[in-house]
């Protein structure tokens, strides 16, 4: 992601935080910027190593608190299968999440399929279940690695 795009996303996140009464602290902002610069998902300890260049005394609780906040705000998604994190490509609205994860290069592409979500929601409702959030991870090979 370009520096210009990162600045645009940070500005957008700051405005959303202001509207929500939430605070994008320097550490949270730095973690957001690190994730914005990545093409794939990043583990918490790798993020911590990168964060230490800006916040030398950062400890594991620092990164986990930042990630919890960023998730709560919808700015990042957790990739459960690899216990890693990726910046949300359209965090200005709540949405179901489907991730395409390349097994070779580690790239992560977020897609949004209302058809997939609607089918899941309908099947869940037929079972008397209400879907609160949805995240689907599909593992395979991206077009660059084929």
Coordinates of N, CA and C in Angstrom, one line a residue, residues 46-136:
X46 N 5.1 -10.6 15.6 CA 5.8 -9.9 14.5 C 5.4 -8.4 14.5
X47 N 4.1 -8.1 14.8 CA 3.7 -6.7 15.0 C 4.4 -6.1 16.1
X48 N 4.5 -6.8 17.2 CA 5.3 -6.2 18.4 C 6.7 -5.9 18.0
X49 N 7.4 -6.7 17.3 CA 8.7 -6.4 16.8 C 8.8 -5.2 16.0
X50 N 7.8 -5.0 15.1 CA 7.8 -3.8 14.2 C 7.4 -2.6 15.0
X51 N 6.5 -2.8 16.0 CA 6.0 -1.6 16.8 C 7.2 -1.1 17.7
X52 N 8.1 -2.0 18.1 CA 9.2 -1.5 18.9 C 10.1 -0.5 18.3
X53 N 10.1 -0.4 16.9 CA 10.9 0.6 16.3 C 10.4 2.0 16.6
X54 N 9.0 2.1 16.8 CA 8.4 3.4 17.1 C 8.2 3.5 18.6
X55 N 7.9 2.4 19.3 CA 7.6 2.4 20.7 C 8.5 1.4 21.4
X56 N 9.8 1.8 21.7 CA 10.8 0.8 22.2 C 10.4 0.0 23.4
X57 N 9.6 0.5 24.3 CA 9.3 -0.2 25.5 C 8.0 -1.0 25.3
X58 N 7.5 -1.2 24.1 CA 6.2 -1.9 23.9 C 6.4 -3.4 24.4
X59 N 5.4 -3.9 25.0 CA 5.3 -5.2 25.6 C 4.1 -6.0 24.9
X60 N 4.1 -7.3 25.1 CA 2.9 -8.0 24.5 C 1.5 -7.4 24.9
X61 N 1.3 -7.0 26.2 CA 0.0 -6.4 26.4 C -0.3 -5.2 25.6
X62 N 0.7 -4.4 25.2 CA 0.5 -3.2 24.4 C 0.0 -3.6 23.1
X63 N 0.5 -4.6 22.4 CA 0.1 -5.1 21.1 C -1.3 -5.7 21.2
X64 N -1.5 -6.5 22.2 CA -2.9 -7.1 22.3 C -4.0 -6.1 22.6
X65 N -3.7 -5.1 23.5 CA -4.7 -4.1 23.7 C -5.0 -3.3 22.4
X66 N -3.9 -3.0 21.7 CA -4.1 -2.2 20.4 C -4.9 -3.1 19.4
X67 N -4.6 -4.4 19.3 CA -5.3 -5.2 18.4 C -6.8 -5.4 18.8
X68 N -7.0 -5.5 20.1 CA -8.4 -5.6 20.6 C -9.2 -4.4 20.2
X69 N -8.6 -3.2 20.5 CA -9.2 -2.0 20.1 C -9.5 -1.9 18.6
X70 N -8.5 -2.2 17.8 CA -8.7 -2.1 16.3 C -9.7 -3.1 15.8
X71 N -9.8 -4.3 16.5 CA -10.9 -5.2 16.1 C -12.2 -4.7 16.5
X72 N -12.4 -4.2 17.7 CA -13.6 -3.6 18.2 C -14.1 -2.5 17.3
X73 N -13.2 -1.7 16.7 CA -13.6 -0.6 15.8 C -13.8 -1.1 14.4
X74 N -13.5 -2.4 14.1 CA -13.7 -2.9 12.8 C -12.6 -2.6 11.8
X75 N -11.5 -2.1 12.4 CA -10.4 -1.7 11.5 C -9.5 -2.9 11.1
X76 N -9.5 -4.0 11.8 CA -8.7 -5.2 11.5 C -9.6 -6.4 11.6
X77 N -9.2 -7.5 10.9 CA -9.8 -8.8 11.1 C -8.7 -9.7 11.6
X78 N -9.2 -10.7 12.4 CA -8.3 -11.7 12.9 C -8.4 -12.9 11.9
X79 N -7.3 -13.4 11.5 CA -7.3 -14.7 10.7 C -7.1 -15.8 11.7
X80 N -8.2 -16.4 12.1 CA -8.2 -17.4 13.1 C -7.2 -18.6 12.8
X81 N -7.2 -19.1 11.6 CA -6.4 -20.2 11.3 C -4.9 -20.0 11.5
X82 N -4.5 -18.8 11.4 CA -3.0 -18.5 11.6 C -2.8 -17.6 12.7
X83 N -3.8 -17.3 13.5 CA -3.7 -16.4 14.6 C -2.9 -15.1 14.3
X84 N -3.4 -14.5 13.2 CA -2.7 -13.3 12.7 C -3.8 -12.3 12.4
X85 N -3.4 -11.1 11.9 CA -4.3 -10.0 11.8 C -4.0 -9.3 10.4
X86 N -5.1 -8.7 9.8 CA -5.0 -8.0 8.6 C -5.9 -6.8 8.6
X87 N -5.5 -5.7 8.0 CA -6.3 -4.5 8.0 C -7.5 -4.7 7.2
X88 N -8.7 -4.2 7.6 CA -9.9 -4.4 6.9 C -9.9 -3.4 5.8
X89 N -10.3 -3.8 4.6 CA -10.2 -2.9 3.4 C -11.4 -1.9 3.3
X90 N -12.5 -2.1 4.1 CA -13.6 -1.2 4.1 C -14.2 -1.2 5.5
X91 N -13.5 -0.5 6.4 CA -13.8 -0.5 7.8 C -14.9 0.5 8.2
X92 N -15.4 1.3 7.2 CA -16.3 2.3 7.6 C -17.7 1.8 7.8
X93 N -18.0 0.5 7.6 CA -19.3 -0.1 7.8 C -19.1 -1.6 8.2
X94 N -20.1 -2.0 9.0 CA -20.1 -3.4 9.5 C -20.4 -4.3 8.3
X95 N -19.8 -5.4 8.2 CA -20.0 -6.3 7.1 C -19.5 -7.7 7.4
X96 N -20.1 -8.7 6.7 CA -19.6 -10.1 6.8 C -18.2 -10.2 6.2
X97 N -17.4 -11.1 6.7 CA -16.0 -11.2 6.2 C -15.7 -12.5 5.6
X98 N -15.2 -12.4 4.4 CA -14.7 -13.6 3.7 C -13.3 -13.3 3.3
X99 N -12.3 -14.2 3.6 CA -10.9 -14.0 3.3 C -10.4 -15.1 2.4
X100 N -9.6 -14.7 1.4 CA -9.0 -15.6 0.5 C -7.5 -15.6 0.9
X101 N -7.0 -16.7 1.4 CA -5.6 -16.7 2.0 C -4.7 -17.6 1.1
X102 N -3.7 -17.0 0.6 CA -2.8 -17.8 -0.3 C -1.8 -18.6 0.6
X103 N -1.8 -19.9 0.4 CA -1.0 -20.8 1.1 C 0.5 -20.7 0.8
X104 N 0.8 -20.1 -0.4 CA 2.2 -20.0 -0.8 C 2.9 -18.7 -0.4
X105 N 2.2 -17.6 -0.7 CA 2.9 -16.3 -0.5 C 2.3 -15.6 0.8
X106 N 1.2 -16.1 1.3 CA 0.6 -15.5 2.5 C -0.3 -14.3 2.3
X107 N -0.5 -13.9 1.0 CA -1.3 -12.7 0.8 C -2.8 -13.0 1.3
X108 N -3.4 -12.0 1.7 CA -4.8 -12.1 2.1 C -5.7 -11.1 1.4
X109 N -6.7 -11.6 0.7 CA -7.6 -10.7 0.0 C -9.0 -10.8 0.7
X110 N -9.5 -9.7 1.1 CA -10.8 -9.6 1.7 C -11.9 -9.5 0.6
X111 N -12.9 -10.3 0.6 CA -14.0 -10.2 -0.4 C -15.3 -10.1 0.4
X112 N -16.3 -9.6 -0.3 CA -17.6 -9.5 0.3 C -18.6 -10.0 -0.6
X113 N -19.2 -11.1 -0.2 CA -20.3 -11.8 -1.0 C -21.5 -11.8 -0.1
X114 N -22.5 -10.9 -0.5 CA -23.7 -10.9 0.2 C -24.5 -12.3 0.0
X115 N -24.3 -12.9 -1.2 CA -24.9 -14.2 -1.4 C -24.5 -15.3 -0.4
X116 N -23.2 -15.3 -0.1 CA -22.6 -16.3 0.9 C -23.2 -16.0 2.2
X117 N -23.2 -14.7 2.6 CA -23.7 -14.3 3.9 C -25.2 -14.6 4.0
X118 N -26.0 -14.2 3.0 CA -27.4 -14.4 3.0 C -27.8 -15.9 3.1
X119 N -27.1 -16.7 2.4 CA -27.3 -18.2 2.4 C -27.0 -18.7 3.8
X120 N -25.9 -18.3 4.4 CA -25.5 -18.7 5.8 C -26.6 -18.3 6.8
X121 N -26.9 -17.0 6.7 CA -27.9 -16.4 7.6 C -29.2 -17.2 7.5
X122 N -29.7 -17.5 6.3 CA -31.0 -18.2 6.1 C -30.9 -19.6 6.7
X123 N -29.8 -20.3 6.4 CA -29.7 -21.7 7.0 C -29.6 -21.6 8.5
X124 N -28.9 -20.6 9.1 CA -28.8 -20.5 10.5 C -30.2 -20.2 11.1
X125 N -31.0 -19.3 10.5 CA -32.3 -19.0 11.0 C -33.2 -20.2 10.9
X126 N -33.1 -21.0 9.9 CA -33.9 -22.2 9.8 C -33.6 -23.2 10.9
X127 N -32.4 -23.0 11.5 CA -32.0 -23.9 12.7 C -32.3 -23.1 14.0
X128 N -32.9 -22.0 13.9 CA -33.2 -21.2 15.1 C -32.0 -20.5 15.7
X129 N -31.1 -20.2 14.8 CA -29.8 -19.6 15.2 C -29.7 -18.2 14.6
X130 N -29.3 -17.2 15.4 CA -29.1 -15.8 14.9 C -27.6 -15.5 14.7
X131 N -27.2 -15.3 13.5 CA -25.8 -14.9 13.3 C -25.5 -13.5 13.7
X132 N -24.5 -13.4 14.6 CA -24.1 -12.0 15.1 C -23.0 -11.5 14.2
X133 N -22.0 -12.3 13.9 CA -20.9 -12.0 13.0 C -20.5 -13.2 12.3
X134 N -19.8 -12.9 11.1 CA -19.5 -14.0 10.3 C -18.1 -13.8 9.7
X135 N -17.2 -14.8 9.7 CA -15.9 -14.7 9.1 C -15.6 -16.0 8.5
X136 N -15.3 -16.0 7.2 CA -15.0 -17.3 6.5 C -13.6 -17.1 5.9

